[in-house]
Coordinates of C-alpha atoms in Angstrom, one line a residue:
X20 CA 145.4 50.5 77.9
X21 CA 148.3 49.9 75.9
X22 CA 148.3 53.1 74.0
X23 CA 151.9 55.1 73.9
X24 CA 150.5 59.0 73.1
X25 CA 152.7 62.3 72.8
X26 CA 150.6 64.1 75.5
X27 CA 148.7 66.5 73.6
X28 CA 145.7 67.8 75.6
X29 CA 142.5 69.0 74.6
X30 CA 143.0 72.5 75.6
X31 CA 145.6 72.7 72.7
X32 CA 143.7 71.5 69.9
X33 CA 140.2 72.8 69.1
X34 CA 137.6 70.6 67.2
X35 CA 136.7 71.6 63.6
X36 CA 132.8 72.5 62.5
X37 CA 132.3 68.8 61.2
X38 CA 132.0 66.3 64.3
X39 CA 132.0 63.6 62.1
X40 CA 135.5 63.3 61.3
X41 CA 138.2 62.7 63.7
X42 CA 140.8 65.6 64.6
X43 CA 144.7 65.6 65.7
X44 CA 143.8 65.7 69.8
X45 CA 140.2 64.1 70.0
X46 CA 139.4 61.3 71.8
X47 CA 138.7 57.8 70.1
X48 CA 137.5 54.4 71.0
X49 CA 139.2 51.3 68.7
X50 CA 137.5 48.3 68.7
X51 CA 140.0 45.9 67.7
X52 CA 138.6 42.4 65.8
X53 CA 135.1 43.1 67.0
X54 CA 134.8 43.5 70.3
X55 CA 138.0 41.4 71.2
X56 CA 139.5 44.4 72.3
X57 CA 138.3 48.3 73.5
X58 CA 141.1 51.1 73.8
X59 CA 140.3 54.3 74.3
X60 CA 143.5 56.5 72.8
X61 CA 144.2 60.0 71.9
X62 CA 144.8 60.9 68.3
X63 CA 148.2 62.4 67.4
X64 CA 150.8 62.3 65.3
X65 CA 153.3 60.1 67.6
X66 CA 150.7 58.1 69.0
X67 CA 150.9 54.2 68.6
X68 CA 148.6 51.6 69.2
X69 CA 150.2 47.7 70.0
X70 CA 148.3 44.5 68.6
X71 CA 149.5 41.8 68.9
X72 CA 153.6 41.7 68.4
X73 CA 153.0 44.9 66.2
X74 CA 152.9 48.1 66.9
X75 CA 151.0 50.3 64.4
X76 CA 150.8 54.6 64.1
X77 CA 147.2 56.4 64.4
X78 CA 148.2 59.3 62.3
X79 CA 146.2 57.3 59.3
X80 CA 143.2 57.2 61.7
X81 CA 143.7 61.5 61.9
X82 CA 140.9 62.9 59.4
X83 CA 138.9 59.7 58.7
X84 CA 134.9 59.9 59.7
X85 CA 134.2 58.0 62.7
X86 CA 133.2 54.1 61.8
X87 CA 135.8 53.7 59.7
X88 CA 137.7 50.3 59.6
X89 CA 141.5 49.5 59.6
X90 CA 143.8 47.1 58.5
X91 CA 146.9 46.0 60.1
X92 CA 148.9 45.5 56.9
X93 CA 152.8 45.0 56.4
X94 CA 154.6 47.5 54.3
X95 CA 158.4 48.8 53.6
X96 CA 158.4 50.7 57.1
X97 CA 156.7 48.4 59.1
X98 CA 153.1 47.3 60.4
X99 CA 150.8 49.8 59.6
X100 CA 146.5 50.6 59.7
X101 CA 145.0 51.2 56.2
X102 CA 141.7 52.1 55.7
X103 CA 139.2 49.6 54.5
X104 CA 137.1 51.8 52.1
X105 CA 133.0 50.5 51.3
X106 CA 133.4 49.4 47.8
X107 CA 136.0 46.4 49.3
X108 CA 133.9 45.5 52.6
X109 CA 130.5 45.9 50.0
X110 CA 132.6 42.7 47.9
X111 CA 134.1 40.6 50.8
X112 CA 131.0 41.0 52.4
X113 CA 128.4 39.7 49.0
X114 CA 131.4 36.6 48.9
X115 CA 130.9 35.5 52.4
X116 CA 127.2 35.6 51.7
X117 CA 127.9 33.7 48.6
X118 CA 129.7 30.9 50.3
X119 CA 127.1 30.7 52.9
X120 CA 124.4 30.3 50.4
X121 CA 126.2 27.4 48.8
X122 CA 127.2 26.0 52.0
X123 CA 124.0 25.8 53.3
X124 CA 122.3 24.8 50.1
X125 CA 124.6 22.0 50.4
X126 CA 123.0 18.7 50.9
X127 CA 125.9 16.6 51.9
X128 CA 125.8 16.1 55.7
X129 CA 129.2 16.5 57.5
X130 CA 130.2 16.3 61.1
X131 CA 133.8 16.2 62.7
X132 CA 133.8 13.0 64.3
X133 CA 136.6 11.6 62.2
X134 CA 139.1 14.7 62.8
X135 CA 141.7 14.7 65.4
X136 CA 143.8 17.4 66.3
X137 CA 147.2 16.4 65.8
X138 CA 149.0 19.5 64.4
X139 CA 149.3 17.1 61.2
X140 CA 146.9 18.7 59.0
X141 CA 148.5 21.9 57.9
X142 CA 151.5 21.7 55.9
X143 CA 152.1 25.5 55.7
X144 CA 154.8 26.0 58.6
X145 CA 155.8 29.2 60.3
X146 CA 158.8 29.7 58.6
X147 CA 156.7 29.8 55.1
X148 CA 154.6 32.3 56.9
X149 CA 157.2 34.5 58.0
X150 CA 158.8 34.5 54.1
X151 CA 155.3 35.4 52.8
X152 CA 155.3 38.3 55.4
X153 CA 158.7 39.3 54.4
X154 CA 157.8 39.5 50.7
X155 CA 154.8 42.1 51.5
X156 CA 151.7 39.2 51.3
X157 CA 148.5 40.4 53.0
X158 CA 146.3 38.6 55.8
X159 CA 143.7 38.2 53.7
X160 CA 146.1 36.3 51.4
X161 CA 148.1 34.5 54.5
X162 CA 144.8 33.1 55.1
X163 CA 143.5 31.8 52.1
X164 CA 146.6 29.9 51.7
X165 CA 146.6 28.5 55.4
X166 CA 143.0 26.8 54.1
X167 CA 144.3 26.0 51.0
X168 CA 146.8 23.9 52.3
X169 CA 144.7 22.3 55.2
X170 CA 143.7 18.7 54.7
X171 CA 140.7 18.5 56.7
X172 CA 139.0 22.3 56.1
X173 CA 137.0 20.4 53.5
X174 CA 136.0 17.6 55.9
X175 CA 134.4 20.4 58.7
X176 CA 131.0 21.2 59.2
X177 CA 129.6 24.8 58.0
X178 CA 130.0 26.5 61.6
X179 CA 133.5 24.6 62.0
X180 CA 135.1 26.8 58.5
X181 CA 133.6 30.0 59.5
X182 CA 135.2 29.4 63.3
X183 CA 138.2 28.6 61.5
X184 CA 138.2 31.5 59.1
X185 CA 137.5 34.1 62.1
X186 CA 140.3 32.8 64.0
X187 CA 142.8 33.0 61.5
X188 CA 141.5 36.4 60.1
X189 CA 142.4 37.8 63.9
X190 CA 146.0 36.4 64.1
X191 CA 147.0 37.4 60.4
X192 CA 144.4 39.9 59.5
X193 CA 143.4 42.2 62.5
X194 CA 141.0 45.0 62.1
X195 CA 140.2 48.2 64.3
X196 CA 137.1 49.9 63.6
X197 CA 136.8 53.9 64.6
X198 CA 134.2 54.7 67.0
X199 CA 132.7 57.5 68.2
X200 CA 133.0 57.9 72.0
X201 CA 129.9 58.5 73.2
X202 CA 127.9 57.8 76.4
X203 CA 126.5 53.8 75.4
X204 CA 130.3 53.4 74.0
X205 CA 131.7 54.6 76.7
X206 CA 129.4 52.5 79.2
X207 CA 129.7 49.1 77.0
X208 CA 133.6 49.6 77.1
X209 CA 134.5 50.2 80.9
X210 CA 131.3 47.8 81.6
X211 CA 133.6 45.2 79.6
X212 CA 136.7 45.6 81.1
X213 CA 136.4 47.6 84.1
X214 CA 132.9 47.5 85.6
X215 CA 133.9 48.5 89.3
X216 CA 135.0 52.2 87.9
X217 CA 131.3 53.0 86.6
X218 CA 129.7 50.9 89.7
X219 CA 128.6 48.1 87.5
X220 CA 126.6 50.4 85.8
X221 CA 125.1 48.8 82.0
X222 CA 124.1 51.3 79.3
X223 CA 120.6 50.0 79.5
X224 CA 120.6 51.3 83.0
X225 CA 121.9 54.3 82.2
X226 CA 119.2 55.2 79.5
X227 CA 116.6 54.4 81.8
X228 CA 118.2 57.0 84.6
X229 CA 118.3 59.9 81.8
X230 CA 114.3 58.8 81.1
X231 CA 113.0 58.4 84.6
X232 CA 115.2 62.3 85.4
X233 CA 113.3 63.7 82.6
X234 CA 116.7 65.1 81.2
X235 CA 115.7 66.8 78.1
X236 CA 117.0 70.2 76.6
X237 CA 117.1 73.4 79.0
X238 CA 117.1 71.7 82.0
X239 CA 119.0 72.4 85.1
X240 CA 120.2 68.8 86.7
X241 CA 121.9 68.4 89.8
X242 CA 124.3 65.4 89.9
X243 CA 126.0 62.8 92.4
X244 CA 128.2 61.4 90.3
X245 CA 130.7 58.8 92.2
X246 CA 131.2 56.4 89.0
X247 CA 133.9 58.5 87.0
X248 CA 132.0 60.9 85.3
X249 CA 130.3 58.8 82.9
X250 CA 126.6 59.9 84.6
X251 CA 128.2 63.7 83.8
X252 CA 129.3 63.0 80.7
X253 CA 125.9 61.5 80.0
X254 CA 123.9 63.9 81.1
X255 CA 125.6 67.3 79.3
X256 CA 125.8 64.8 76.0
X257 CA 121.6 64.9 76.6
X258 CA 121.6 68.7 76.9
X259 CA 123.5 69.3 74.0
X260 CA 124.9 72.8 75.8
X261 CA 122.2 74.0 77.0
X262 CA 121.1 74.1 80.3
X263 CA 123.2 73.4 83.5
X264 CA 124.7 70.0 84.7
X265 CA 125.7 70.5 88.6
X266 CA 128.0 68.0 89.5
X267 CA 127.9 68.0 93.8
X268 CA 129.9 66.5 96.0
X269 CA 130.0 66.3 100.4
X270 CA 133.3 67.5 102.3
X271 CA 136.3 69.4 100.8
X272 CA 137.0 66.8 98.0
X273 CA 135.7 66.5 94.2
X274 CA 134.5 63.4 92.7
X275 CA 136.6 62.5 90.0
X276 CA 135.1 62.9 86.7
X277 CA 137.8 62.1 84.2
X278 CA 135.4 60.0 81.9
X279 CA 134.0 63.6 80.7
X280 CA 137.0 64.1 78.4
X281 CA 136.5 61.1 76.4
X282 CA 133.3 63.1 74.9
X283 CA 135.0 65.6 72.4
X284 CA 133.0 68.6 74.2
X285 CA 133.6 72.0 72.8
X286 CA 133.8 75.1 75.1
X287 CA 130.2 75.5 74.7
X288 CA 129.1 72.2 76.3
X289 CA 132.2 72.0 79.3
X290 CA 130.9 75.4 79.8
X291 CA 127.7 73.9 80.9
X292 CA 129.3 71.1 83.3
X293 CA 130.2 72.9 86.5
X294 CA 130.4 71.9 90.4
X295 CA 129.2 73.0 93.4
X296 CA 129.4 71.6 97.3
X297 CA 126.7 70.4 98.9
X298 CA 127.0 72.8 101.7
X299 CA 126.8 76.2 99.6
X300 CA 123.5 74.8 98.0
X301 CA 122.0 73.9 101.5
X302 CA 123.0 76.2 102.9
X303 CA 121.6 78.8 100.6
X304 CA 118.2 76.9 100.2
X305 CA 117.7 76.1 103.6
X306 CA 117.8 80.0 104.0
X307 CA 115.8 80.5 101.6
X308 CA 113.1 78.6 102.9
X309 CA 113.3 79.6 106.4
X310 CA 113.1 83.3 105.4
X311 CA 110.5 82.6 103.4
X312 CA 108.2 80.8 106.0
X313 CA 108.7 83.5 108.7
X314 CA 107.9 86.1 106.1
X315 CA 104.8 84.7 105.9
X316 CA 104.6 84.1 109.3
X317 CA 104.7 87.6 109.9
X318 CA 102.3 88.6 107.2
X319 CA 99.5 86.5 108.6
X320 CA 100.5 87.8 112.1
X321 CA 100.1 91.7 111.2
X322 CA 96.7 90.8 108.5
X323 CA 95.0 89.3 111.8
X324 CA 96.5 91.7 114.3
X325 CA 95.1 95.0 111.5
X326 CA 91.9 93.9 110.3
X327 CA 90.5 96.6 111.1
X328 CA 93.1 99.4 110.2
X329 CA 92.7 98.9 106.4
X330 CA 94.4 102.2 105.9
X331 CA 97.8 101.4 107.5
X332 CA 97.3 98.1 105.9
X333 CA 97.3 99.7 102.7
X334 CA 100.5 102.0 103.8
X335 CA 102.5 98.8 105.0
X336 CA 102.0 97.8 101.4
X337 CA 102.8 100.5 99.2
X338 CA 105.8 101.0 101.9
X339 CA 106.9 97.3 101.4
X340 CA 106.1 97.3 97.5
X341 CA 109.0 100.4 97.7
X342 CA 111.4 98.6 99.5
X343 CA 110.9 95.2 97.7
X344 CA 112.0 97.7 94.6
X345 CA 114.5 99.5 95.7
X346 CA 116.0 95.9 96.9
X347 CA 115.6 94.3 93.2
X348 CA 117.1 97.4 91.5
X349 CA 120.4 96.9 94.2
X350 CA 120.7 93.2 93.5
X351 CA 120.1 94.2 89.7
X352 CA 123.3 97.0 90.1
X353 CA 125.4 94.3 91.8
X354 CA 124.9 91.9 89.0
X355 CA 125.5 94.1 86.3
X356 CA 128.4 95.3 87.9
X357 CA 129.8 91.6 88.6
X358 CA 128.6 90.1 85.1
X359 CA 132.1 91.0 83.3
X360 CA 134.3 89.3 86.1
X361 CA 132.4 86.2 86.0
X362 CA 131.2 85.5 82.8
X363 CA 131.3 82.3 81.9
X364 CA 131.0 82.3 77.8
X365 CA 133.4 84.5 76.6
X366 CA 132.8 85.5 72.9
X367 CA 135.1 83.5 70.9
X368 CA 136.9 85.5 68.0
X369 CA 134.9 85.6 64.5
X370 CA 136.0 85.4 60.8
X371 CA 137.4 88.2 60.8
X372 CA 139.4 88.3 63.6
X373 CA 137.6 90.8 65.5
X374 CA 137.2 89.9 69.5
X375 CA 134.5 91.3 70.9
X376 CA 135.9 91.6 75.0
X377 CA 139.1 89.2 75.0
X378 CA 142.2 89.0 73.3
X379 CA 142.4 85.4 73.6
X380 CA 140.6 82.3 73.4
X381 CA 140.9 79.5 75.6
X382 CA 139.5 76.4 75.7
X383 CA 136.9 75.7 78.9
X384 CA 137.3 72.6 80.9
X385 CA 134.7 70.9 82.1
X386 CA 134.1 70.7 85.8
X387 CA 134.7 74.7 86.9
X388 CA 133.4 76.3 90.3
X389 CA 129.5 76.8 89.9
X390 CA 129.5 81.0 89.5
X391 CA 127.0 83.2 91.8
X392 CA 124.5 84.0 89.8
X393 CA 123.7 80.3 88.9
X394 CA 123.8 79.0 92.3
X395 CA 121.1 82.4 93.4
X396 CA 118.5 81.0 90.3
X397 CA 118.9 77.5 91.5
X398 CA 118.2 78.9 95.2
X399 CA 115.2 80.4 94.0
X400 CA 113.3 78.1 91.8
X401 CA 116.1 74.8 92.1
X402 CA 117.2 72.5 90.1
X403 CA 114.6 70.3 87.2
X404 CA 116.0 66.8 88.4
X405 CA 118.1 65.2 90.3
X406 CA 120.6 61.7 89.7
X407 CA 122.4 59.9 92.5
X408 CA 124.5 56.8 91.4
X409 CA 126.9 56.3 94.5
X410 CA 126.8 52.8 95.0
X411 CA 129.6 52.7 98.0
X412 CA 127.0 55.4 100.3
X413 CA 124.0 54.9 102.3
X414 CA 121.7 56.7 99.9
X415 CA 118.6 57.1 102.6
X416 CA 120.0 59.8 104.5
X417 CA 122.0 61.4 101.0
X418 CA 118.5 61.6 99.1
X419 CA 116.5 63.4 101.9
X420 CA 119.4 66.1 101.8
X421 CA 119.0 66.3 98.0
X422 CA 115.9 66.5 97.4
X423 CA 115.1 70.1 99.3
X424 CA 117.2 71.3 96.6
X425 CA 115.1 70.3 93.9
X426 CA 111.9 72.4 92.8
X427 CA 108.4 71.1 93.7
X428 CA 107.1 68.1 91.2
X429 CA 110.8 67.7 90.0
X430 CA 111.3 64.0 89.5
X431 CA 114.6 62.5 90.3
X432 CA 116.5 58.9 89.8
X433 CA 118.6 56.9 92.2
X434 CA 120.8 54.0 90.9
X435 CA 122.4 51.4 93.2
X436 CA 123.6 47.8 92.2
X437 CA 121.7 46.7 95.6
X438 CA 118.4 46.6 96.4
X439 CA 118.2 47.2 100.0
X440 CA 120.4 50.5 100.2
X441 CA 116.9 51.3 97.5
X442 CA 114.6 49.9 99.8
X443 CA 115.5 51.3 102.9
X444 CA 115.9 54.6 101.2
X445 CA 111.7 54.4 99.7
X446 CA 110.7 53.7 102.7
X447 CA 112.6 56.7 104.7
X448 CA 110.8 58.7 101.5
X449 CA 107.2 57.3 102.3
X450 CA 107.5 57.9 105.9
X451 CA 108.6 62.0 105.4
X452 CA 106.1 62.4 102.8
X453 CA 108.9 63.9 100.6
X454 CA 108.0 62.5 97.2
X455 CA 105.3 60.0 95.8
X456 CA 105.1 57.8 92.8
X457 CA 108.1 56.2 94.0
X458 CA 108.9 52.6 92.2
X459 CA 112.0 50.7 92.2
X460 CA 112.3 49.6 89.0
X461 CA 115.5 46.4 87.4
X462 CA 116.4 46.8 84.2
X463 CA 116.5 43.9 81.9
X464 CA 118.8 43.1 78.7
X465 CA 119.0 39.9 77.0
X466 CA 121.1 40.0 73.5
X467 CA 120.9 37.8 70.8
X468 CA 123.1 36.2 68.3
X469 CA 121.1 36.0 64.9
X470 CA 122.7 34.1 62.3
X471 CA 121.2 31.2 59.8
X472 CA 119.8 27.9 61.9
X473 CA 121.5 29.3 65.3
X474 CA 119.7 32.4 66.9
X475 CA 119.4 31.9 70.0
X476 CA 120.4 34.1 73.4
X477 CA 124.5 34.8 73.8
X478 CA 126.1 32.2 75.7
X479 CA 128.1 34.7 78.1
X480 CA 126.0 37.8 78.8
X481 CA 125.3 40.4 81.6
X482 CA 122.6 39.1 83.6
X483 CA 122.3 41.7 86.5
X484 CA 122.1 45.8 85.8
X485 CA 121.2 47.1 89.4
X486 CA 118.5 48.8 90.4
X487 CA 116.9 52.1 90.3
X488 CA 114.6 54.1 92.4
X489 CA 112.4 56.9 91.0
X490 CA 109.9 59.2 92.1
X491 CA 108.6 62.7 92.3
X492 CA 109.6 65.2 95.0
X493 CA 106.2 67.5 96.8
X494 CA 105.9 70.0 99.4
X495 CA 105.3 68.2 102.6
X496 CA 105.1 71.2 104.3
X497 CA 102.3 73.1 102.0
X498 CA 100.8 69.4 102.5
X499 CA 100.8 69.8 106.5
X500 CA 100.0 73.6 106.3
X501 CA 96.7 72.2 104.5
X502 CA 95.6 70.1 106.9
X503 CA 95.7 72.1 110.2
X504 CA 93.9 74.8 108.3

């Protein structure tokens, strides 16, 4: 995206305490003249950013708290960002208003019938430009003189100056503004420029998948995510390191989830991404199950078989009570003997330079092998919710593997940018009494230019967001078991 960068990864720099300002290694999105223009770019000292003709450092932007706006400016060395501090955006701001006041206070009627556009109008030529450049003048100032010495920017209506003014403030006087990335940023930017990589996938839509998942704060999600890793990202930004984020995938290769690094996550909140295949956890549940319906199988069996024998009733208890002990105290032994090899927080050094079980600290990337113990609680009581956006799979057949993996009344949200790959796929639900409350639902956005005598809806705007199909997941079987009794 145009952005040169020394290469310094995230592993070798570690965030400070305050999130709010940026760090030498973090991720950053620059908005460049309001929206003309998203890069994403990683701060360093030899990284350069190119706009225009000019290509300007980002060591300024290095310390300064997100939201901050840039100039490009020209100085001894060369183009260059400075920062645009409040008390100067506070005053150009309360001008503008000021000559919007009087403009529209203004009685005289205009219009811009009589103006052609001849290239006759402005007498300032490039070559008077280029000196005033050379002798250290300012955009601000380049464009005040280019409408000082236009004949007809008197003569233009009220919406015609501004235009004018915008344009000329974007050539001569560029401005980046520091954002945060984070999960709408993220979305609104590859939604902009690269909507295939995210599956078309709008921020509204994305908001409504985290709310119809019931994501919330120590939940354990289980993920299909096959647009980048923007749903991942998403999701573990919601949890804010705690609970689990499963990212699962079919066959022997990982979906890609390269957007998760654009976050800023500490070690704390990559520890929390992780990955499993989808044939460990089915595997392991559908075992699970079946063990567990022929235990009980064999329970009803030997209470209808013994009715009468209460006393070896009572012995087959107390000698399965034992056993069901002494097997929880071995799986107990085997865990605590396991838990130092597969920890996965490590204590991180504290003030004083004391390490409590390592020597050193590394930085955790997100997307490790799921370890054993959390794949054995997720076989026994699954996973809280579950998201699918793969939008280039039949999702009917995916979704009735997924959702034995989820626990009973766990509700779970299915994004496609079709509706029939949804349709087909509630009606396969309906038909297996495997979930109810199911509802495909479209989300709607419509955004709005306000300004003085024009609000009205923007001319060029998204008008499609997919679609997305939620429910609830029930035991069928407990259902059937019901009915026959």
């Amino acid at each position: 995206m145009a952005v040169e960068s020394a290469g310094v990864s995230p592993s070798q720099k570690t965030s400070p305490a305050n999130h709010r300002v940026t760090w030498e290694g973090c991720s950053v999105l620059l908005d460049i003249n309001d929206g003309d223009r998203l890069v994403f770019a990683r701060l360093s000292s030899a990284a350069t950013l190119k706009i225009g003709n000019k290509k300007c450092s980002l060591r300024p932007l290095i310390g300064c708290p997100f939201g901050s706006l840039f100039r490009v400016e020209m100085g001894a060395n060369g183009s260059h960002l400075a920062r645009c501090y409040s008390s100067c955006i506070l005053a150009e701001n309360a001008a503008t208003t000021q000559d919007k006041d009087y403009l529209h206070s203004s009685s005289e009627m205009k219009d811009n019938r009589s103006l052609f556009d001849n290239n006759t109008a402005q007498s300032l030529s490039s070559e008077d430009i280029d000196a005033m450049k050379r002798e250290g003048a300012t955009g601000d100032e380049i464009v005040e003189a280019l409408i000082a010495n236009s004949s007809t920017f008197e003569k233009k209506t009220t919406l015609s100056q501004e235009k004018y003014k915008v344009k000329k403030q974007k050539k001569y006087a560029p401005k980046v503004l520091l954002r945060r990335p984070c999960s709408r940023s993220i979305c609104e930017a590859y939604f902009k420029k690269y909507p295939t990589r995210i599956g078309s996938l709008r921020f509204d839509a994305l908001c409504l998948l985290l709310s119809m998942a019931n994501v919330g704060a120590y939940s354990d999600v289980l993920v299909l995510d096959m647009v980048g890793g923007l749903l991942t990202g998403a999701v573990a930004e919601r949890l804010g390191g705690t609970g689990y984020v499963c990212s699962t995938h079919f066959g022997t290769s990982r979906n890609p989830i390269d957007i998760v690094r654009m976050f800023n996550f500490n070690s704390e909140v990559n520890s929390r991404i992780v990955h499993a295949t989808f044939t460990d956890l089915c595997i392991s549940r559908e075992n699970d199950i079946s063990s567990f319906h022929q235990d009980l199988i064999k329970t009803e069996g030997e209470i209808k078989n013994d009715k009468i024998l209460d006393e070896s009733i009572q012995e087959t208890n107390v000698s399965s009570d034992r056993s069901c002990t002494s097997h929880e105290i071995f799986n107990a032994e085997m865990i605590v003997q396991s838990s130092p090899q597969t920890d996965s927080n490590p204590p991180i050094e504290d003030d004083e330079g004391i390490s409590v079980s390592s020597t050193t600290v590394k930085s955790i990337s997100p997307g490790r092998q799921a370890s054993s113990e959390l794949v054995n609680s997720w076989k026994e009581r699954g996973f809280s919710s579950l998201i699918v956006a793969a939008p280039e799979i039949e999702v009917g057949s995916l979704v009735q593997k997924l959702l034995p993996l989820l626990s009973y009344s766990a509700p779970f949200a299915i994004y496609n940018h079709c509706l029939q790959p949804l349709a087909a796929c509630m009606h396969r639900l309906q038909a297996s009494k495997m979930a109810i409350s199911l509802q495909i639902s479209e989300p709607w956005l419509r955004e709005y230019q306000v300004l003085p005598s024009r609000t009205h809806p923007h001319m060029q705007m998204s008008a499609f967001g997919g679609y997305i199909l939620s429910g609830i997941r029930i035991c069928s079987d407990a259902c059937n078991g019901s009915q026959e009794n």
